[in-house]
Coordinates of C-alpha atoms and ligand atoms in Angstrom, one line a residue:
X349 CA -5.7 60.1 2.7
X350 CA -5.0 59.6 6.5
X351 CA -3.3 56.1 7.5
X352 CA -6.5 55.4 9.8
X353 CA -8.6 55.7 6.5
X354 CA -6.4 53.4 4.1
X355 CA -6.5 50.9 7.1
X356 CA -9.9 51.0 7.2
X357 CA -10.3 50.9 3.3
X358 CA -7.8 47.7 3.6
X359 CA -9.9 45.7 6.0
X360 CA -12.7 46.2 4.8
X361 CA -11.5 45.1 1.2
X362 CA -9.7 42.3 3.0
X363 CA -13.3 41.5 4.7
X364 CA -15.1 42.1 1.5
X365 CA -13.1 39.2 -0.3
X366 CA -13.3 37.3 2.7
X367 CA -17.2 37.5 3.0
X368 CA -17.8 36.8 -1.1
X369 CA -15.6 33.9 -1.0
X370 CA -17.6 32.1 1.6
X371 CA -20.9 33.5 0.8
X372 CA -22.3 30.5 -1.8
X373 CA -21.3 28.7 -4.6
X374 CA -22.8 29.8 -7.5
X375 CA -25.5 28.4 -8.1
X376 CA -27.7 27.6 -11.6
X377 CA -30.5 29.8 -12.7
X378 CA -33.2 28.1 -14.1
X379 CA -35.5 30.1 -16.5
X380 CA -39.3 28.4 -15.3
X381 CA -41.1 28.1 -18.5
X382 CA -38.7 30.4 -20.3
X383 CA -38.8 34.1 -19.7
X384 CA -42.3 33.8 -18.3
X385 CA -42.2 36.9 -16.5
X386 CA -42.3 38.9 -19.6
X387 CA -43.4 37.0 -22.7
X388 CA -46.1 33.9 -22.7
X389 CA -45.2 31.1 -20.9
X390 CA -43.6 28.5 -22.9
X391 CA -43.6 29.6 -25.9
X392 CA -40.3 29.9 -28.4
X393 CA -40.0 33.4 -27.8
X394 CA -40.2 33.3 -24.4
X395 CA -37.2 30.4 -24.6
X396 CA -35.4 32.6 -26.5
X397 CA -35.1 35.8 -24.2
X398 CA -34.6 33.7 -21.2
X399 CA -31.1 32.6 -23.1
X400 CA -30.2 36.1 -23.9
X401 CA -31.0 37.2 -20.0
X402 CA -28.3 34.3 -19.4
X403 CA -30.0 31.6 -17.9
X404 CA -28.0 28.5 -17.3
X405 CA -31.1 26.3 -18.0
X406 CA -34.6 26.6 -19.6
X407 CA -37.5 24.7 -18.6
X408 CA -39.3 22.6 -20.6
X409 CA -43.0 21.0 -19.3
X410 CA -43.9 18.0 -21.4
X411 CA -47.3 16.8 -22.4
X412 CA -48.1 14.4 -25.0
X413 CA -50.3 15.3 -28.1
X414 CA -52.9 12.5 -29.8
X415 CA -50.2 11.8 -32.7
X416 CA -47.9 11.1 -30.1
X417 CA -45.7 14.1 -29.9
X418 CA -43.6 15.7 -26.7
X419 CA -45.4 19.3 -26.8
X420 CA -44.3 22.3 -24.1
X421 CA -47.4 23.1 -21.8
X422 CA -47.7 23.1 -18.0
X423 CA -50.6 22.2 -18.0
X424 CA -52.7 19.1 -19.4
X425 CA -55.3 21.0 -20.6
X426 CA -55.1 24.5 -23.1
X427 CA -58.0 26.2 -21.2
X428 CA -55.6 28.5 -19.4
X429 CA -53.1 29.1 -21.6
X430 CA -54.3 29.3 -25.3
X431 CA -57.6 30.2 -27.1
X432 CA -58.5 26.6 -27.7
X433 CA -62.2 27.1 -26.8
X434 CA -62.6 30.0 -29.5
X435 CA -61.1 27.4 -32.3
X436 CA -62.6 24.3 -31.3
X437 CA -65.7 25.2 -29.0
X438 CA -67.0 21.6 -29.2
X439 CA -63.4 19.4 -28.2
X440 CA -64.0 19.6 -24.4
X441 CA -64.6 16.6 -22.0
X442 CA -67.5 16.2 -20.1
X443 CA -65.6 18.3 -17.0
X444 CA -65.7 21.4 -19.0
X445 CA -61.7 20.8 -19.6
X446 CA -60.0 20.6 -23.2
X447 CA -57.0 18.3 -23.0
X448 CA -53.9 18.5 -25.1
X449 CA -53.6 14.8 -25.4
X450 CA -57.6 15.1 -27.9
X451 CA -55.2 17.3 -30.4
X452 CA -53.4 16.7 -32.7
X453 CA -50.1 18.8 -33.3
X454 CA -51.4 20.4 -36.4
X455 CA -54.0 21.1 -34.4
X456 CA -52.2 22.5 -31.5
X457 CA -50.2 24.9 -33.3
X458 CA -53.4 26.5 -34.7
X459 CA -53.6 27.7 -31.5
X460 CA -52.9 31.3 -30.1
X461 CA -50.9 31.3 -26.8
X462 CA -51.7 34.6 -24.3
X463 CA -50.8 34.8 -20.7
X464 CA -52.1 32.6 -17.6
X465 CA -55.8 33.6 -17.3
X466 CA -57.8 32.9 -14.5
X467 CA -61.1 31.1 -15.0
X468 CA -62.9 34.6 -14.8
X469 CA -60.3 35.5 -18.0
X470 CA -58.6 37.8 -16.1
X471 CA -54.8 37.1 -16.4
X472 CA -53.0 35.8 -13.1
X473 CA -50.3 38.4 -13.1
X474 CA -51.6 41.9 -14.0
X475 CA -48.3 43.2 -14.8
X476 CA -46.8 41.0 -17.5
X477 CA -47.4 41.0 -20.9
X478 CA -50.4 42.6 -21.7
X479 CA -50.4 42.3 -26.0
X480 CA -52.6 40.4 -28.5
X481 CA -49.8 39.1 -31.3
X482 CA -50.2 35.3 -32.3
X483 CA -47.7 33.4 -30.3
X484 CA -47.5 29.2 -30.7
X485 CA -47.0 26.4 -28.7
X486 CA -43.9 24.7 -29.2
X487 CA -42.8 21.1 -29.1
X488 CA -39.4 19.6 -27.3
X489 CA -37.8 19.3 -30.6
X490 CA -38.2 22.9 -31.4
X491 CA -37.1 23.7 -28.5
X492 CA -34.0 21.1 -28.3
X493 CA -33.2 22.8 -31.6
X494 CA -33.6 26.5 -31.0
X495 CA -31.5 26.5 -27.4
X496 CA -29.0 24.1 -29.4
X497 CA -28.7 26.4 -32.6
X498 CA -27.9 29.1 -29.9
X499 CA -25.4 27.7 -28.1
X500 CA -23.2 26.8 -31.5
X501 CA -23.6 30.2 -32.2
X502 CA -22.8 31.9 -29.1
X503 CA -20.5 29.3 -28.0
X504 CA -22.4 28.5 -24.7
X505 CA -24.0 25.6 -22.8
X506 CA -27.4 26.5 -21.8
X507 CA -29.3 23.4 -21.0
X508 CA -32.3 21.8 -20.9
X509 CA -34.5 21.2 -17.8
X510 CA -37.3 19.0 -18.7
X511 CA -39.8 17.7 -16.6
X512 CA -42.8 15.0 -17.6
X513 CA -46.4 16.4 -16.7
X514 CA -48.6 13.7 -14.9
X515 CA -47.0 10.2 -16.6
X516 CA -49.5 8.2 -14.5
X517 CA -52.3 9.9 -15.9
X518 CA -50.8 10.2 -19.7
X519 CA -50.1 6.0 -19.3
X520 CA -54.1 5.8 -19.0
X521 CA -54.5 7.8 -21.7
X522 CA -52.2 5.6 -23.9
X523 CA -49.1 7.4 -24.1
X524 CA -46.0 6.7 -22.1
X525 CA -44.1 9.7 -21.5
X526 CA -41.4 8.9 -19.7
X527 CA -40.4 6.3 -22.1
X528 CA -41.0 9.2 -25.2
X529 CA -38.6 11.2 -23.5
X530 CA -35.9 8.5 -22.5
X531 CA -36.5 7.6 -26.5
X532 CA -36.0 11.4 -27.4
X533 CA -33.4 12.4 -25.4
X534 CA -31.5 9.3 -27.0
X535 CA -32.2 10.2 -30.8
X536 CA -29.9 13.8 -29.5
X537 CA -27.7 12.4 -28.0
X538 CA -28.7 13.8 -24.5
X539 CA -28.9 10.4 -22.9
X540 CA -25.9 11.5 -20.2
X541 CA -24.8 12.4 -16.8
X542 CA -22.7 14.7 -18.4
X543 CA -25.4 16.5 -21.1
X544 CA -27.0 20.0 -20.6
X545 CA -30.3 18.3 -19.1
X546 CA -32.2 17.6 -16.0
X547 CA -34.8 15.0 -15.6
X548 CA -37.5 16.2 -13.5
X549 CA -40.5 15.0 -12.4
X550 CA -42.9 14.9 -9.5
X551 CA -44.4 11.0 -9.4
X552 CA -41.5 9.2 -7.4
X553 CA -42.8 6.2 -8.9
X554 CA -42.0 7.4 -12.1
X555 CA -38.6 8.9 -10.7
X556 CA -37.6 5.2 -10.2
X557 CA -38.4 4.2 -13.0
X558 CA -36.7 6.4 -15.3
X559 CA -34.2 5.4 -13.9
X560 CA -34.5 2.2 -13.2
X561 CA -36.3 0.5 -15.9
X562 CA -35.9 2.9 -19.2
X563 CA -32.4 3.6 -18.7
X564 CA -32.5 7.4 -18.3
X565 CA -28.8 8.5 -17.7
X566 CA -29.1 12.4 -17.0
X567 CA -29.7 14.4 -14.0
X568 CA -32.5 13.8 -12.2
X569 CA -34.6 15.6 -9.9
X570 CA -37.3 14.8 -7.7
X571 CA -39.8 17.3 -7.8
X572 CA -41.1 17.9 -4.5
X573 CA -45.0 18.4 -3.4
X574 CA -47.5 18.7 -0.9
X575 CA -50.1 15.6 -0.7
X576 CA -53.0 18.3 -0.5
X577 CA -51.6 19.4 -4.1
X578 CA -52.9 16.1 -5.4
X579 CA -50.4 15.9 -8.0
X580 CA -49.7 12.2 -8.2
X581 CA -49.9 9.8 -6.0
X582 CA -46.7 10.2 -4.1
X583 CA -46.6 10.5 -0.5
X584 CA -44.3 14.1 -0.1
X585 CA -44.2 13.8 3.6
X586 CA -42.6 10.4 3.4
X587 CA -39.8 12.5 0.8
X588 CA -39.4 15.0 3.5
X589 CA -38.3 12.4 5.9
X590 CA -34.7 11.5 6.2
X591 CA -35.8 7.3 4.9
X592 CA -37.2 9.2 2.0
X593 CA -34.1 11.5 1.6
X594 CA -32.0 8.6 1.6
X595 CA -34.7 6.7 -1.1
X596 CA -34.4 9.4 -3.5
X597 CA -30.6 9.5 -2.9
X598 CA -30.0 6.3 -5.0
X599 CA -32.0 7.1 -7.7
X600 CA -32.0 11.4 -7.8
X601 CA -29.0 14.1 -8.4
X602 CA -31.4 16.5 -6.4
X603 CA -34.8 17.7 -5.2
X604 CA -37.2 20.8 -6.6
X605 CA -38.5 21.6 -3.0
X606 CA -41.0 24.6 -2.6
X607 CA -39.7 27.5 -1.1
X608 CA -41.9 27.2 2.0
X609 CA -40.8 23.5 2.4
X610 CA -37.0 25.2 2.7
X611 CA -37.6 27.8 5.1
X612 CA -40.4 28.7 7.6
X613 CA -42.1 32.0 6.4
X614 CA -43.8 32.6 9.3
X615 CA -41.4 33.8 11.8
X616 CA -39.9 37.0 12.5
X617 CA -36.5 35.8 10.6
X618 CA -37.4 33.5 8.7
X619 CA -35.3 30.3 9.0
X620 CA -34.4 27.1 7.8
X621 CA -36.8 24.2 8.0
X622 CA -33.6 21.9 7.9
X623 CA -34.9 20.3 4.8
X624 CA -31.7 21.6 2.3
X625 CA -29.6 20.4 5.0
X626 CA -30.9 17.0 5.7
X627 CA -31.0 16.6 1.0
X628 CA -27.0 17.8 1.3
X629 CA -26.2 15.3 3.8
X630 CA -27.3 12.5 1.2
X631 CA -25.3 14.1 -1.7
X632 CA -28.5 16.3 -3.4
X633 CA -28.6 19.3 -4.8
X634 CA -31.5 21.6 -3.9
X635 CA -33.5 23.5 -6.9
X636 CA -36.6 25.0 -5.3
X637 CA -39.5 26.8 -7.1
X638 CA -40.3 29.5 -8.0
X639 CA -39.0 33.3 -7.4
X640 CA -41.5 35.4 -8.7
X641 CA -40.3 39.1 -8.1
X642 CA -44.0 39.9 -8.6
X643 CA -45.4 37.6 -6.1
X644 CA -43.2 38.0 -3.1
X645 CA -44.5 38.1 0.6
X646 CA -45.7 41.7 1.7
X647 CA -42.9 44.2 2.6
X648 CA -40.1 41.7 1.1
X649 CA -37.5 42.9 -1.8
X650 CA -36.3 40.7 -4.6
X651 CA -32.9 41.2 -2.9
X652 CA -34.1 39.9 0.5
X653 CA -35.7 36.4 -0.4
X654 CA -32.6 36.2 -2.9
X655 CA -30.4 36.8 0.4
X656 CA -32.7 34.2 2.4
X657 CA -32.2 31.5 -0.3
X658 CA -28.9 32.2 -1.2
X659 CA -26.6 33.1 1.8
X660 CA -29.0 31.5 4.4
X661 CA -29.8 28.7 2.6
X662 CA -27.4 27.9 0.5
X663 CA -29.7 26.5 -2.1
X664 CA -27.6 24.8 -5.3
X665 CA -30.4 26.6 -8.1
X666 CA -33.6 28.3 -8.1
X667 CA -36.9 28.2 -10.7
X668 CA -37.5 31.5 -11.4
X669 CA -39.4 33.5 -13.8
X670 CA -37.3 36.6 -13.4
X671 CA -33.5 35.0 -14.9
X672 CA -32.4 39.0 -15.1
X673 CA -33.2 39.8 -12.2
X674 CA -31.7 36.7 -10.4
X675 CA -28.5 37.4 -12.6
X676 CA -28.1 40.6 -11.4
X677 CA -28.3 39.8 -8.2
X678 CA -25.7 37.3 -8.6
X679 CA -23.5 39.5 -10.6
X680 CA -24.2 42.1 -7.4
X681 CA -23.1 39.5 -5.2
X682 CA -20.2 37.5 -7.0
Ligands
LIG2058 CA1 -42.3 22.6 -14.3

């Protein structure tokens, strides 16, 4: 080997440790509703493989069932999700719409649990799983315990990354949620800054008060909208201002932006939006959702909007339903 060539081996080694080091920090992988690229959302199984594909969290979406118990679901009604209509044809409201909260658990785990379907019954992505075997939902407990029985036996810390579904909405229907998760997280021992779990949630009024008034003492996030979403009351352009920044601050560990709200998609390179910079200036770290490897803008690799959010960005975590392929980017990258 000529000298020229081991100089140029050296210096670009030299560079190569150079450019990893300041790259990012690495930042947490948080499996959004499981493995949900590849098994049903939100269902044990689907839990389960996102720990083997070395998440650092798994999502859990709370709703509340009639008897009162913390059930994983995105949604508040089954419709999309499970065959609810098939078991109990008659148990929807007058909107067409069967809600989670009119069951009962024993009721709810009678269901079968497929992949997201479109109204028309066609599934929403074409490419997952594809097969008819009976999968269940599953309650936070169950959950709690499988992720926990894991990690004693693996000897890891995989965490918990909850959030509470429409509390406004479940308060009208008679169940406080935030409270029945404050009051769960207590009974296992969770209730701590410096527990496996995030807090997330996307009514800031309920943000506060979590915090505020029931005494939740984990991580928190505020889960970040658009207004024409309608998902609570919340104003999200007052959260994208620097006052509302600051307001979250005091109460928050972080925010779950969209990715659009993070960069602007639209031109040539696409660039920051200034919104992950303004949230680190006040101290939060920035989660956004969701990296979907089979829903990425036209002509765009996984690798690419991994580079965007990572390197460019700088983003602390990212929602995705691909954890393997996000970990193996990372590893690719360390
Ligand atoms: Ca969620």
């Amino acid at each position: 080997m000529c000298a020229n060539t081991r100089a140029n081996k050296w210096l670009f080694s030299i560079l190569f440790v150079v450019f990893s080091a300041v790259s990012f920090a690495k930042p947490l992988v948080i499996a959004h509703r499981g493995a949900s690229g590849y098994l049903p959302e939100h269902t044990l199984e689907a839990a389960a493989l996102a720990y083997m594909q070395s998440a650092d969290y798994i999502e859990q979406d709370l709703v509340v069932s009639k008897d009162g118990h913390l059930v994983v679901l995105h949604d508040i009604y089954l419709d999309s999700t499970t065959n609810v209509a098939d078991i109990f044809p008659k148990r929807h409201r007058k909107d067409g719409r069967f809600y989670a909260v009119d069951f009962t658990l024993q009721e709810l785990k009678s269901l079968n649990v497929h992949e997201r379907r479109n109204k028309d019954g066609r599934n929403v992505f074409p490419n997952r799983y594809r097969g008819q075997a009976h999968y269940t939902l599953s309650t936070f407990d169950e959950q709690f315990e499988l992720i926990n029985e894991l990690n004693r036996q693996f000897n890891r810390h995989v965490g918990w990354y909850i959030e509470i579904k429409a509390p406004e909405w479940h308060k009208q229907e008679g169940h406080d949620i935030a409270q029945l998760l404050v009051t769960s997280l207590k009974q296992k021992s969770l209730n701590k800054m410096d527990a496996n779990v995030y807090v997330q949630c996307f009514d800031w009024a309920h943000t506060k008060r979590l915090r505020n008034e029931l005494g939740l003492n984990t991580k928190l996030v505020q889960l970040i909208a658009e207004n024409s979403w309608q998902e609570s009351t919340t104003d999200y352009e007052f959260l994208k201002t620097e006052d509302g920044v600051k307001a979250v601050a005091k109460v928050a560990n972080g925010i779950g932006p969209w990715i659009p709200q993070l960069v602007n998609l639209s031109d040539d390179k696409p660039t920051s939006t200034g919104y992950r910079e303004l949230a680190a200036k006040y101290g939060l770290a920035v989660h956004p959702f969701t990296f979907r490897k089979d829903q990425l803008p036209k002509g765009v690799t996984s690798d690419q909007a991994l580079d965007v959010l990572f390197k460019e960005l700088q983003v602390d975590g990212i929602f995705t339903d691909f954890t393997d392929t996000v970990m193996l980017y990372l590893e690719r990258n360390e």
